[in-house]
C-alpha positions as MATLAB code, in Angstrom:
seq = 'VTTVSVGGDSTDVVKMTEAPPTPEVPPPPAAAPKKEAKGKAAPPVKEAKPEAAPPKKKKKVNTGELIVEAIRRECGPMNNTMIAERTRANKAVVDKLVQKFVEKHIIKKKKVGKEGTKAIYYANQNHKDNKVEKVNVADIDALQAEFEKTSAELNTINVEIQSLKSQKKNSELDDEIKAIQDVVIGLQGRVDLCKKNASPSCAAKKKFLLGGKPRKELPSDSKSLKSRINNMRTEWVKRKAKCAEFIEMAADGMDKKPKDVMKIMGVDSDESEGVKMPEKYVL';
ca = [
     -16.531 -105.532  -49.393;
     -15.837 -108.203  -52.800;
     -14.368 -111.980  -53.215;
     -11.820 -112.924  -56.127;
     -11.416 -116.606  -56.889;
      -7.076 -117.131  -58.166;
      -5.944 -120.272  -58.641;
      -8.552 -122.876  -57.461;
      -8.238 -121.475  -54.560;
     -10.888 -118.680  -52.893;
      -8.757 -116.329  -51.537;
     -10.816 -113.406  -50.341;
      -9.618 -110.120  -51.232;
     -11.105 -107.195  -49.330;
     -11.267 -104.373  -51.351;
     -12.155 -100.821  -49.636;
     -13.684  -98.428  -52.074;
     -13.365  -95.092  -50.540;
     -17.094  -92.877  -50.034;
     -17.720  -90.597  -52.646;
     -16.438  -86.787  -51.790;
     -18.640  -84.652  -50.122;
     -19.923  -81.716  -52.963;
     -19.121  -78.446  -51.301;
     -21.838  -76.189  -50.260;
     -20.998  -72.601  -52.400;
     -21.355  -69.894  -49.445;
     -24.699  -67.354  -50.146;
     -24.095  -64.582  -52.140;
     -22.992  -61.381  -50.067;
     -26.139  -59.481  -50.207;
     -26.127  -56.754  -52.842;
     -25.748  -52.592  -51.346;
     -28.740  -50.967  -51.339;
     -28.756  -48.733  -54.196;
     -29.952  -44.613  -53.388;
     -32.130  -42.761  -55.631;
     -30.477  -40.772  -57.807;
     -30.780  -37.078  -57.171;
     -32.222  -37.757  -53.220;
     -28.820  -37.740  -50.794;
     -29.075  -39.211  -47.347;
     -30.463  -36.858  -44.544;
     -27.983  -35.604  -42.064;
     -27.833  -36.829  -38.552;
     -28.913  -33.770  -36.246;
     -27.438  -33.522  -33.197;
     -29.317  -32.359  -30.704;
     -29.299  -28.547  -29.507;
     -29.366  -27.752  -25.945;
     -31.942  -26.090  -24.527;
     -31.621  -22.528  -24.703;
     -32.318  -20.456  -20.696;
     -35.587  -19.022  -20.676;
     -34.253  -15.227  -20.802;
     -34.669  -13.712  -17.169;
     -37.249  -11.241  -16.282;
     -36.316   -7.555  -15.449;
     -37.730   -6.973  -12.064;
     -40.383   -4.529  -12.415;
     -39.216   -1.397   -9.869;
     -41.924    0.042   -7.955;
     -41.191    3.475   -7.642;
     -43.556    3.716   -4.575;
     -41.652    1.693   -2.386;
     -38.362    3.745   -3.620;
     -39.999    6.648   -2.389;
     -41.436    4.919    1.176;
     -37.954    3.331    1.312;
     -35.375    7.040    0.843;
     -37.535    8.927    3.144;
     -37.695    6.294    5.467;
     -33.605    6.391    5.095;
     -33.372   10.318    5.565;
     -35.179   10.534    8.826;
     -35.679   13.523    7.913;
     -37.837   16.348    5.932;
     -37.288   16.400    1.786;
     -38.800   18.133   -0.346;
     -40.031   16.676   -4.104;
     -36.719   17.438   -6.340;
     -34.665   15.193   -3.417;
     -37.041   12.050   -3.522;
     -36.535   12.544   -7.471;
     -33.168   12.486   -7.056;
     -32.960   10.231   -5.186;
     -35.003    7.229   -6.546;
     -34.224    8.669   -9.899;
     -37.671    9.010  -10.982;
     -39.448   11.424  -12.591;
     -40.719   14.553  -10.265;
     -44.528   14.062  -12.416;
     -44.367   10.831  -10.972;
     -42.953   11.723   -7.770;
     -45.084   14.568   -7.311;
     -48.525   12.030   -8.316;
     -47.342    9.064   -5.592;
     -46.357   11.189   -2.795;
     -49.865   12.269   -2.490;
     -51.012    9.380   -3.157;
     -48.770    8.073    0.430;
     -50.073   11.213    2.089;
     -53.727   10.305    1.903;
     -52.938    6.583    2.995;
     -51.288    8.554    6.273;
     -47.912    6.392    4.930;
     -46.018   10.165    4.839;
     -47.033   13.513    6.678;
     -46.766   16.509    4.291;
     -46.249   20.101    5.713;
     -46.259   23.462    3.712;
     -43.224   25.657    3.788;
     -42.767   28.784    2.772;
     -44.317   33.213    3.258;
     -47.703   31.606    1.169;
     -47.243   28.019    2.074;
     -46.842   27.004   -1.425;
     -44.262   24.117   -1.298;
     -44.436   21.265    1.209;
     -41.792   18.579    2.728;
     -42.702   14.952    3.861;
     -41.226   13.135    5.947;
     -42.584    9.191    7.414;
     -45.171    9.052    9.575;
     -43.875    7.334   12.983;
     -47.242    6.440   13.692;
     -47.973    3.731   11.128;
     -47.885    0.445   11.841;
     -45.008   -0.195    8.523;
     -43.638    3.130    9.525;
     -42.411    1.921   13.379;
     -38.321    2.138   14.458;
     -37.390   -1.025   16.641;
     -36.089    0.193   20.198;
     -32.551    0.223   20.028;
     -30.852   -0.997   23.474;
     -28.492    1.516   24.836;
     -25.877   -0.905   26.043;
     -25.373   -1.544   22.143;
     -25.151    1.947   21.506;
     -22.124    1.970   23.969;
     -20.877   -1.209   22.842;
     -20.753    0.034   19.756;
     -19.441    4.009   20.838;
     -16.324    2.148   21.952;
     -15.732   -0.329   19.013;
     -15.691    3.286   16.602;
     -13.557    4.324   19.009;
     -11.024    1.782   19.271;
     -11.529    1.465   15.090;
     -10.561    5.447   15.076;
      -7.776    5.528   16.990;
      -6.357    2.060   14.896;
      -6.954    3.922   11.710;
      -4.699    7.431   13.639;
      -2.383    4.801   14.408;
      -1.723    3.668   10.831;
      -2.397    6.976    9.071;
       0.904    7.950   11.835;
       2.666    4.586   10.762;
       2.165    5.493    6.816;
       3.355    9.620    6.807;
       6.578    8.418    8.569;
       7.073    5.294    5.812;
       5.931    8.185    3.167;
       8.804   11.158    4.992;
      11.234    8.296    4.582;
      13.951    7.948    2.240;
      13.536    5.599   -1.230;
      15.648    2.528   -2.213;
      16.904    4.931   -4.456;
      17.542    7.609   -3.339;
      19.391    5.529   -0.458;
      21.511    3.367   -3.128;
      22.789    6.941   -4.699;
      23.847    8.198   -1.513;
      25.562    4.660   -1.179;
      27.415    4.926   -4.094;
      28.730    8.309   -4.101;
      30.153    7.844   -0.698;
      31.873    4.937   -2.168;
      32.532    6.955   -4.798;
      34.533    9.375   -1.874;
      35.680    6.535   -0.304;
      37.475    4.902   -3.123;
      38.838    8.679   -4.308;
      40.462    9.036   -0.432;
      41.391    5.469   -0.972;
      43.380    6.239   -3.613;
      45.292    9.677   -2.011;
      45.889    7.614    0.791;
      48.297    4.430   -1.606;
      49.492    7.046   -3.313;
      50.940    8.785   -0.164;
      52.394    5.501    1.350;
      53.395    5.408   -1.994;
      55.331    8.413   -2.300;
      56.712    8.837    1.478;
      60.379    8.684    2.681;
      61.597    6.599    5.391;
      62.094    9.368    7.211;
      58.203    9.953    8.433;
      57.581    7.768   10.147;
      60.650    9.783   12.406;
      58.387   13.098   11.857;
      55.813   11.665   13.027;
      57.311   11.883   16.849;
      57.800   15.175   16.189;
      54.598   18.003   16.948;
      54.160   21.180   14.609;
      56.936   23.466   15.433;
      59.887   21.405   15.601;
      59.005   19.970   19.121;
      58.794   16.429   20.647;
      55.765   14.734   21.524;
      56.145   14.905   24.876;
      54.359   10.803   26.462;
      51.294   11.718   28.558;
      51.821   10.980   32.249;
      50.617    8.042   34.219;
      49.577    9.449   37.623;
      46.656   11.504   37.676;
      47.364   14.309   39.552;
      50.785   14.930   37.140;
      47.714   14.862   34.078;
      45.332   17.446   35.295;
      48.739   19.617   36.262;
      49.346   19.452   32.072;
      46.052   20.169   31.240;
      45.747   22.806   33.355;
      48.774   24.489   31.657;
      47.155   23.961   28.481;
      44.340   25.062   29.003;
      45.884   28.340   30.170;
      48.326   28.486   26.819;
      45.033   28.503   25.580;
      43.203   31.212   27.288;
      46.884   33.269   26.991;
      45.979   32.973   22.544;
      42.325   32.912   23.102;
      42.988   36.700   24.063;
      45.590   37.633   22.137;
      43.134   37.052   19.321;
      40.131   39.057   20.328;
      42.429   41.449   20.945;
      43.857   41.734   17.359;
      40.759   41.778   16.043;
      39.128   44.347   18.143;
      42.156   46.346   16.970;
      41.240   45.468   13.445;
      37.767   46.502   13.576;
      38.590   49.890   15.188;
      41.115   50.015   12.457;
      37.991   49.405   10.099;
      35.805   51.225   11.437;
      33.469   47.683   11.592;
      32.144   45.129   14.072;
      34.494   42.089   15.193;
      31.518   39.973   13.802;
      32.016   41.145   10.375;
      36.275   41.823   10.743;
      36.146   37.797   11.566;
      34.082   37.143    8.698;
      36.395   39.489    6.494;
      39.275   37.321    7.860;
      37.417   34.351    7.852;
      38.152   33.326   11.540;
      36.253   30.835   13.478;
      35.495   31.476   16.971;
      35.336   28.773   19.040;
      31.719   29.048   20.235;
      30.373   29.298   16.813;
      32.062   25.472   16.337;
      30.763   24.507   19.561;
      33.812   24.133   21.502;
      33.656   24.293   25.193;
      36.510   25.147   27.327;
      36.934   22.205   30.037;
      37.058   23.557   33.935;
      40.351   23.931   35.272;
      41.488   21.217   37.807;
      41.666   22.255   41.287;
      44.975   20.172   42.434;
];
């Protein structure tokens, strides 16, 4: 603060002086990057590899156990060749091991042949390792019943399979349907053509039979109907007799059998066509 005198009067003039500006502090210099040594590259970061699983050790096959197990399962005599084939072992090894088990009384040996040069082996049932547990008879019966039931079901299934195999395939059915449809289309075309070409008098001609005689209406009462059927049956018998007589005469003239004549003339009998003459009604 400063006091100044003006015109004899003292006047206090307050003069505020500004504080000097605070000098700015420069920021600390950034750390210079480290210079890499010339000629030396930074070592790469190695990724940790998962530890590989240790290789599985192959289980050693005990040929002796295979031989004993094969003889037990056979439940009968076996020679060295059969044992070697079942166990896929060398025959020389089989001969050596089999003799070892015979000495331990696990299996038994029996010489066969005229001179006893061959031998067969079978399990010693008295040995503790070869004893078989007793089987319950009820369990055997139950298993036998189940086996018979399963066999019956299998036979039924086989019969169904054979019936399915004997049926026609879908492709064959499609071919037959197509052939029938073609026949129907052809017949329908013929029917349409006949309708188109038919004259108006065709409807009137339908009322007449072959020969020009008018068709009689069927009688309503049963007695008259039976009488008419008997008359038609009588006419049928007469015509059939005339035809038979004609064929017999032709057969005599041709020196052939009536059947041969019918074949030559193209005549079909009622019996060959399965037509049976009805019985005569009693009025």
